[in-house]
Amino acid sequence: MAEAMKQTVSSMLKGIERYNPDNLPTLEKYVEIQSRENAYDLEANLAVLKLYQFNPQSFNVNITCQILLKALTNFPHTDFILCKCLLNEKQLALESITQIMYLGDILEQCDFQLFWTIVSTKPELIQKITGFFDSIRKFVCHVVGITYQRIERSHLSELLGDVDDITLKHWVRKYGWHEDGNLVFIANQDENIKTKNINEKIDFESVGAIMASCR
Amino acid sequence: MYGNDDYDPNYEAGYDYNYDSEYTSRAGDATGDGEYGRQFYKMPDIVKKFLQYFHNAVNEGLIFELQNLYETSWPKLTEEYFEKRPWPEESEVATLVNNDPVFMILYKELYFRHIYARIQGGPSLEQRFNSFYNYCDLFNYILSAEKPVLLELPDLWLWELVDEFVYQFQSFAQYRARLQKKSPTELDTLNNNNKVWNVLCVLNVLHSLVDKSNIKQQLEVYANGGDPDSVAGDFGRHSLYKMLGYFSLVGLLRLHSLLGDYYQAIKVLENIEVHKKSQFAHVPACQISTSYYVGFAYMMMRRYADAIRTFSSILLYIQRTKQLFASKSYQHDQINKQTDQMYNLLAICLVLHPQCIDESIQQTLREKNCHEKMYKMQYGDLQEFESSFVYACPKFLSPFPPPVDSLPEDYSKEAIKHQTSVFMAEVQQQKMLPTIRSYLKLYTTLPLSKLALFMSQNQETSEDLLKEMRNLTIHLLCFKHKMKNIVWSKGPSGLEGKFQSGSELDFYIDNDMIHIADTKVAHRYGDFFIRKILKFEELNRKLHHLKI
């Protein structure tokens, strides 16, 4: 359904049509569908926030929360910042939005253990978003993937939200990592991350002219 | 005269009809009472002649002559006769030019622009309204014609026209949000005229100019090496429409940025390679403005490598071509200001994302005392971050006036406060990174526990150390996350790109050992030797010429 709507919606985002408040109900419905079906369309969601910016009386806190939570699921992309910039201070002060802002802040700082603790106390906040936890785990794996060569198994499981052994194995396999005793081997990083030396290269052509003039 | 973000002369003066001054009373008198006006002031003959000649040049389409009149004569006469007063009233001018409606629209555009830029106390409410209506007339004339209108104007004029249109919207929105000094009648007038300087109206104009000219299609074909004329259509082939279309894209970039919509800001420039010369990009002020807003949007999106690339490339361009526009003083002020803002933004980006940049830009950063600021920011001085940001950011605005029943306060700063807080939240999240970076720079490998010890600064109990290790690991993950960002490499959309770590220091963790990769830049000898060689040559030549 989300796929089918993508077409309809994309025509609503062209040119000046993007600012037509009559499109708002459709676009809001599309947000709900994204939450339900674990789909994502940043551009459409930004258009909703834009319409709220232009028509403050239509502001819907429930939809806004879903948009923000969906933006969290798209970490490490900076969609969350883009959404935040379209809101205003008053809206950010609303309780449910403050809570999501806090979650975003913790995720940005990569304090994953704290994130899982907080989220477990607020199941109602995220229940509408299908696949929310796994999306966050994807982000965790992204950060682990760029940081570690080998990581302690227990630490990895903590970062993923204290997952059980089977789940851990699932994520390890999904990313092509290997278990190695109490460590997990992520990747050989020294191929990608190595000291760069920038040396000046002067070729003959570039000194030719000056040499010629010095005779 | 120009869409400068910063001049907002009526900020403190607020808005009150200064009827005691000769000029504003005349300017307020828009219906025109020639006799009354002449008592104060008679139009000099040279101005009369100029206007008639100007009118003639517009009608005949003498494009080179117009360029000269617009870029040289108008500013010169302004300086000489209208330094602190408005140009002559509409009614006085109309009689000189046989009431030519098109010329009068163009004249009034310049007339109001001059009031915005030069007249103390800024434009009155009435002048703001009239300027808006004049823009409506102009765009109606251009857009509703069945065939392309026979009007040709210099590109610089077209750019300043579009830029000024957005500037006046911005100025109005700021003015509108300052409720604290408005009388009930003024508020009534404003509330009853919500269509004037409405954001949708401004967007509509810019989008219409873009659509009418088929500029998007033209740019796409051009980017693929084709002939833009093949898709330009009847209107888009005309220079007037084509350039208005292009400048409207830049106008949209600015407008979206002012509203905090960075995604649309970058997206609207699809198929434009910002740092590349093209047949469209030859107005320096336009290119500089484009890079400023693009770079800023990238910075807000945490795409520091892209922001740094955008800023350095335009700053280099400015360095090289400075003399070219130094002669035109009114452009010069604007360009200087924006250049300065970009150096500040570049400094911020380089603190957050240290990376090698061109030596001559580095040099200017030193000259502009940006190094001291950078030093403070590196040491976590949040105040410095904030003041640099506020100085260098666009003047954000909220698209709609405060609700009718709001308390009479100043709401004009809310948008800028919000964007600042978004940016400062980002800085806060990264506040440990410079410290970690400074330690890592000293090693090629470093055990986690040892770094934790450094970070904890002489706490000795093992319990604290464990906690410190835990915190450190979080900071290190954060370091990697924040330094790995989307970087554009190719393709029509500036939004696209691949995740890269472009910063000069990188590392990975192998279980409990940090392996560090730094970037080492060897000294550059080439430049040094060339300079010495030239100096030696010069000396040698002088010696040969000596006659003893």
Tab-separated table of C-alpha atoms in Angstrom, chain B residues 108-386:
chain	number	residue	atom	x	y	z
B	108	LYS	CA	9.410	52.241	-9.000
B	109	GLU	CA	11.279	49.029	-8.337
B	110	LEU	CA	14.506	51.014	-8.191
B	111	TYR	CA	12.806	53.786	-6.257
B	112	PHE	CA	11.611	51.467	-3.491
B	113	ARG	CA	14.853	49.525	-3.423
B	114	HIS	CA	16.638	52.793	-2.766
B	115	ILE	CA	14.236	53.603	0.078
B	116	TYR	CA	14.867	50.214	1.678
B	117	ALA	CA	18.605	50.647	1.438
B	118	ARG	CA	19.252	54.286	2.097
B	119	ILE	CA	16.418	56.093	3.807
B	120	GLN	CA	16.705	56.413	7.526
B	121	GLY	CA	13.923	54.773	9.462
B	122	GLY	CA	13.385	52.376	6.575
B	123	PRO	CA	10.305	52.092	4.442
B	124	SER	CA	6.927	52.999	5.907
B	125	LEU	CA	4.107	50.506	6.023
B	126	GLU	CA	2.574	52.153	3.010
B	127	GLN	CA	5.839	51.991	1.084
B	128	ARG	CA	6.217	48.307	1.914
B	129	PHE	CA	2.733	47.677	0.577
B	130	ASN	CA	3.289	49.760	-2.532
B	131	SER	CA	6.557	48.066	-3.285
B	132	PHE	CA	4.801	44.716	-3.032
B	133	TYR	CA	2.055	45.832	-5.408
B	134	ASN	CA	4.664	47.109	-7.790
B	135	TYR	CA	6.339	43.682	-7.826
B	136	CYS	CA	2.921	42.138	-8.513
B	137	ASP	CA	2.512	44.482	-11.479
B	138	LEU	CA	5.933	43.622	-12.777
B	139	PHE	CA	5.528	39.864	-12.496
B	140	ASN	CA	2.015	39.973	-13.880
B	141	TYR	CA	3.292	41.850	-16.868
B	142	ILE	CA	6.042	39.295	-17.441
B	143	LEU	CA	4.156	36.130	-16.591
B	144	SER	CA	0.685	36.689	-17.973
B	145	ALA	CA	1.778	37.742	-21.437
B	146	GLU	CA	0.783	35.370	-24.214
B	147	LYS	CA	3.997	35.908	-26.041
B	148	PRO	CA	7.342	36.694	-24.448
B	149	VAL	CA	7.429	40.381	-23.611
B	150	LEU	CA	9.885	42.481	-25.557
B	151	LEU	CA	11.968	43.580	-22.668
B	152	GLU	CA	15.627	43.066	-22.145
B	153	LEU	CA	17.459	43.922	-18.976
B	154	PRO	CA	21.043	43.363	-17.881
B	155	ASP	CA	21.570	40.109	-15.976
B	156	LEU	CA	22.857	41.906	-12.924
B	157	TRP	CA	19.656	43.898	-12.729
B	158	LEU	CA	17.533	40.762	-13.034
B	159	TRP	CA	19.505	39.075	-10.277
B	160	GLU	CA	19.222	42.049	-7.953
B	161	LEU	CA	15.545	42.309	-8.728
B	162	VAL	CA	14.803	38.728	-7.682
B	163	ASP	CA	17.143	38.922	-4.712
B	164	GLU	CA	15.576	42.177	-3.570
B	165	PHE	CA	12.105	40.671	-3.881
B	166	VAL	CA	13.077	37.921	-1.434
B	167	TYR	CA	14.886	40.430	0.751
B	168	GLN	CA	11.837	42.663	1.018
B	169	PHE	CA	9.726	39.669	1.964
B	170	GLN	CA	12.246	38.839	4.663
B	171	SER	CA	12.312	42.420	5.838
B	172	PHE	CA	8.523	42.530	5.984
B	173	ALA	CA	8.300	39.279	7.951
B	174	GLN	CA	10.765	40.625	10.511
B	175	TYR	CA	8.934	43.916	10.692
B	176	ARG	CA	5.585	42.151	10.991
B	177	ALA	CA	6.785	40.048	13.912
B	178	ARG	CA	7.760	43.053	15.982
B	179	LEU	CA	4.425	43.746	17.590
B	180	GLN	CA	5.727	45.777	20.482
B	181	LYS	CA	5.741	49.142	18.745
B	182	LYS	CA	2.684	48.976	16.586
B	183	SER	CA	-0.426	51.029	17.139
B	184	PRO	CA	-3.881	49.399	16.984
B	185	THR	CA	-4.576	51.018	13.602
B	186	GLU	CA	-1.342	49.669	12.181
B	187	LEU	CA	-2.124	46.208	13.479
B	188	ASP	CA	-5.585	46.473	11.946
B	189	THR	CA	-4.147	47.446	8.582
B	190	LEU	CA	-1.715	44.550	8.775
B	191	ASN	CA	-4.346	42.038	9.831
B	192	ASN	CA	-6.683	43.140	7.082
B	193	ASN	CA	-4.008	42.839	4.435
B	194	ASN	CA	-2.674	39.383	5.090
B	195	LYS	CA	-2.179	38.763	1.397
B	196	VAL	CA	0.520	41.390	1.155
B	197	TRP	CA	3.982	39.858	1.327
B	198	ASN	CA	2.382	36.500	1.993
B	199	VAL	CA	4.871	33.639	1.847
B	200	LEU	CA	2.709	31.630	-0.553
B	201	CYS	CA	2.526	34.566	-2.876
B	202	VAL	CA	6.305	34.902	-2.880
B	203	LEU	CA	6.732	31.171	-3.458
B	204	ASN	CA	4.165	31.323	-6.214
B	205	VAL	CA	5.997	34.078	-8.056
B	206	LEU	CA	9.321	32.269	-7.865
B	207	HIS	CA	7.837	28.935	-8.921
B	208	SER	CA	5.967	30.587	-11.791
B	209	LEU	CA	9.150	32.185	-13.069
B	210	VAL	CA	10.871	28.799	-12.854
B	211	ASP	CA	8.048	27.041	-14.707
B	212	LYS	CA	7.572	29.688	-17.351
B	213	SER	CA	11.225	29.561	-18.341
B	214	ASN	CA	11.557	25.761	-18.292
B	215	ILE	CA	14.812	26.468	-16.539
B	216	LYS	CA	14.869	23.100	-14.774
B	217	GLN	CA	14.634	21.248	-18.070
B	218	GLN	CA	17.206	23.576	-19.573
B	219	LEU	CA	19.653	22.925	-16.767
B	220	GLU	CA	19.150	19.195	-17.038
B	221	VAL	CA	19.883	19.184	-20.758
B	222	TYR	CA	22.807	21.534	-20.216
B	223	ALA	CA	24.273	19.289	-17.512
B	224	ASN	CA	24.149	16.386	-19.942
B	225	GLY	CA	25.984	18.352	-22.565
B	226	GLY	CA	22.970	19.226	-24.730
B	227	ASP	CA	21.644	22.502	-26.037
B	228	PRO	CA	19.336	24.131	-23.471
B	229	ASP	CA	17.415	25.923	-26.227
B	230	SER	CA	16.050	22.588	-27.426
B	231	VAL	CA	13.794	22.375	-24.366
B	232	ALA	CA	13.514	26.040	-23.480
B	233	GLY	CA	10.231	26.729	-25.244
B	234	ASP	CA	9.126	30.122	-26.557
B	235	PHE	CA	9.635	31.909	-23.274
B	236	GLY	CA	12.731	30.145	-21.992
B	237	ARG	CA	14.696	31.019	-25.114
B	238	HIS	CA	14.399	34.684	-24.217
B	239	SER	CA	17.217	35.882	-22.065
B	240	LEU	CA	14.834	37.751	-19.767
B	241	TYR	CA	12.817	34.662	-18.893
B	242	LYS	CA	15.756	32.302	-18.815
B	243	MET	CA	17.741	34.410	-16.392
B	244	LEU	CA	14.735	35.260	-14.234
B	245	GLY	CA	14.088	31.517	-14.024
B	246	TYR	CA	17.638	30.781	-12.994
B	247	PHE	CA	17.757	33.565	-10.418
B	248	SER	CA	14.414	32.427	-9.047
B	249	LEU	CA	15.971	29.063	-8.250
B	250	VAL	CA	18.582	30.888	-6.206
B	251	GLY	CA	15.782	32.999	-4.698
B	252	LEU	CA	14.045	29.779	-3.672
B	253	LEU	CA	17.290	28.491	-2.185
B	254	ARG	CA	17.448	31.596	-0.039
B	255	LEU	CA	13.780	31.528	0.887
B	256	HIS	CA	13.864	27.854	1.899
B	257	SER	CA	16.975	28.483	3.962
B	258	LEU	CA	15.332	31.392	5.760
B	259	LEU	CA	12.498	29.069	6.711
B	260	GLY	CA	14.838	26.325	7.925
B	261	ASP	CA	13.980	23.975	5.083
B	262	TYR	CA	17.477	22.820	4.161
B	263	TYR	CA	16.360	19.777	2.239
B	264	GLN	CA	14.349	21.827	-0.246
B	265	ALA	CA	17.080	24.445	-0.302
B	266	ILE	CA	19.606	21.983	-1.703
B	267	LYS	CA	17.065	20.146	-3.787
B	268	VAL	CA	15.958	23.215	-5.681
B	269	LEU	CA	19.449	23.524	-7.157
B	270	GLU	CA	19.373	20.113	-8.816
B	271	ASN	CA	21.443	20.082	-11.989
B	272	ILE	CA	23.402	23.128	-10.955
B	273	GLU	CA	27.005	22.455	-10.069
B	274	VAL	CA	27.555	25.206	-7.603
B	275	HIS	CA	31.291	25.572	-7.958
B	276	LYS	CA	31.356	25.288	-11.703
B	277	LYS	CA	31.226	28.072	-14.226
B	278	SER	CA	28.366	27.838	-16.654
B	279	GLN	CA	26.465	29.990	-19.075
B	280	PHE	CA	24.026	30.775	-16.285
B	281	ALA	CA	26.444	31.525	-13.525
B	282	HIS	CA	28.264	34.679	-14.423
B	283	VAL	CA	26.911	37.191	-11.935
B	284	PRO	CA	29.430	37.093	-9.084
B	285	ALA	CA	26.992	38.314	-6.434
B	286	CYS	CA	24.622	35.504	-7.382
B	287	GLN	CA	27.305	32.841	-7.218
B	288	ILE	CA	28.514	34.083	-3.867
B	289	SER	CA	25.009	34.143	-2.440
B	290	THR	CA	24.345	30.659	-3.819
B	291	SER	CA	27.443	29.222	-2.178
B	292	TYR	CA	26.679	30.915	1.105
B	293	TYR	CA	23.239	29.340	1.403
B	294	VAL	CA	24.313	25.958	0.019
B	295	GLY	CA	27.268	25.784	2.380
B	296	PHE	CA	25.122	26.787	5.295
B	297	ALA	CA	22.491	24.164	4.521
B	298	TYR	CA	25.209	21.499	4.295
B	299	MET	CA	26.604	22.560	7.625
B	300	MET	CA	23.207	22.241	9.281
B	301	MET	CA	22.822	18.782	7.753
B	302	ARG	CA	26.152	17.817	9.312
B	303	ARG	CA	27.682	17.433	5.878
B	304	TYR	CA	30.828	19.256	6.889
B	305	ALA	CA	33.022	18.009	4.055
B	306	ASP	CA	30.508	19.352	1.534
B	307	ALA	CA	30.158	22.626	3.417
B	308	ILE	CA	33.931	23.084	3.585
B	309	ARG	CA	34.274	22.308	-0.111
B	310	THR	CA	31.545	24.807	-1.004
B	311	PHE	CA	32.931	27.587	1.165
B	312	SER	CA	36.591	27.127	0.200
B	313	SER	CA	35.854	27.061	-3.466
B	314	ILE	CA	33.845	30.287	-3.442
B	315	LEU	CA	36.258	32.008	-1.059
B	316	LEU	CA	39.122	31.176	-3.389
B	317	TYR	CA	37.100	32.574	-6.252
B	318	ILE	CA	36.491	35.780	-4.296
B	319	GLN	CA	40.172	36.056	-3.444
B	320	ARG	CA	41.104	35.829	-7.083
B	321	THR	CA	38.483	38.145	-8.510
B	322	LYS	CA	38.260	40.710	-5.754
B	323	GLN	CA	39.460	43.581	-7.891
B	324	LEU	CA	36.729	42.966	-10.423
B	325	PHE	CA	33.884	44.060	-8.232
B	326	ALA	CA	35.760	46.335	-5.876
B	327	SER	CA	34.779	49.298	-8.003
B	328	LYS	CA	31.064	48.896	-7.439
B	329	SER	CA	30.750	49.946	-3.885
B	330	TYR	CA	27.163	48.922	-3.154
B	331	GLN	CA	27.831	45.374	-4.286
B	332	HIS	CA	31.093	45.423	-2.502
B	333	ASP	CA	29.576	45.930	0.942
B	334	GLN	CA	27.213	43.039	0.470
B	335	ILE	CA	29.915	40.753	-0.854
B	336	ASN	CA	32.312	41.691	1.927
B	337	LYS	CA	29.729	40.945	4.547
B	338	GLN	CA	28.802	37.594	3.080
B	339	THR	CA	32.473	36.709	2.626
B	340	ASP	CA	33.127	37.445	6.246
B	341	GLN	CA	30.189	35.320	7.288
B	342	MET	CA	31.501	32.456	5.188
B	343	TYR	CA	34.936	32.637	6.810
B	344	ASN	CA	33.188	32.334	10.150
B	345	LEU	CA	31.119	29.386	9.004
B	346	LEU	CA	34.206	27.765	7.526
B	347	ALA	CA	35.962	28.212	10.868
B	348	ILE	CA	33.083	26.490	12.663
B	349	CYS	CA	33.105	23.617	10.169
B	350	LEU	CA	36.862	23.188	10.502
B	351	VAL	CA	36.614	22.978	14.273
B	352	LEU	CA	33.914	20.339	14.065
B	353	HIS	CA	35.540	18.538	11.169
B	354	PRO	CA	39.279	19.271	10.937
B	355	GLN	CA	40.523	18.829	7.425
B	356	CYS	CA	43.145	20.186	5.048
B	357	ILE	CA	42.140	23.221	3.051
B	358	ASP	CA	43.842	25.483	0.582
B	359	GLU	CA	46.846	27.295	2.010
B	360	SER	CA	45.691	30.761	0.946
B	361	ILE	CA	42.317	30.300	2.636
B	362	GLN	CA	44.140	29.140	5.752
B	363	GLN	CA	46.176	32.322	5.527
B	364	THR	CA	43.101	34.548	5.355
B	365	LEU	CA	41.549	32.728	8.289
B	366	ARG	CA	44.646	33.701	10.234
B	367	GLU	CA	44.443	37.310	9.086
B	368	LYS	CA	40.797	37.566	9.999
B	369	ASN	CA	41.522	36.427	13.528
B	370	CYS	CA	39.426	33.351	13.005
B	371	HIS	CA	42.192	31.262	14.539
B	372	GLU	CA	41.593	32.692	17.950
B	373	LYS	CA	37.904	31.899	17.670
B	374	MET	CA	38.714	28.420	16.452
B	375	TYR	CA	41.020	27.906	19.369
B	376	LYS	CA	38.277	28.868	21.806
B	377	MET	CA	35.769	26.615	20.092
B	378	GLN	CA	38.193	23.694	20.176
B	379	TYR	CA	38.423	24.152	23.895
B	380	GLY	CA	34.695	23.824	24.221
B	381	ASP	CA	33.731	27.481	24.508
B	382	LEU	CA	30.042	27.127	23.653
B	383	GLN	CA	29.502	30.861	23.845
B	384	GLU	CA	31.997	31.326	21.038
B	385	PHE	CA	30.200	28.745	18.896
B	386	GLU	CA	26.924	30.481	19.472
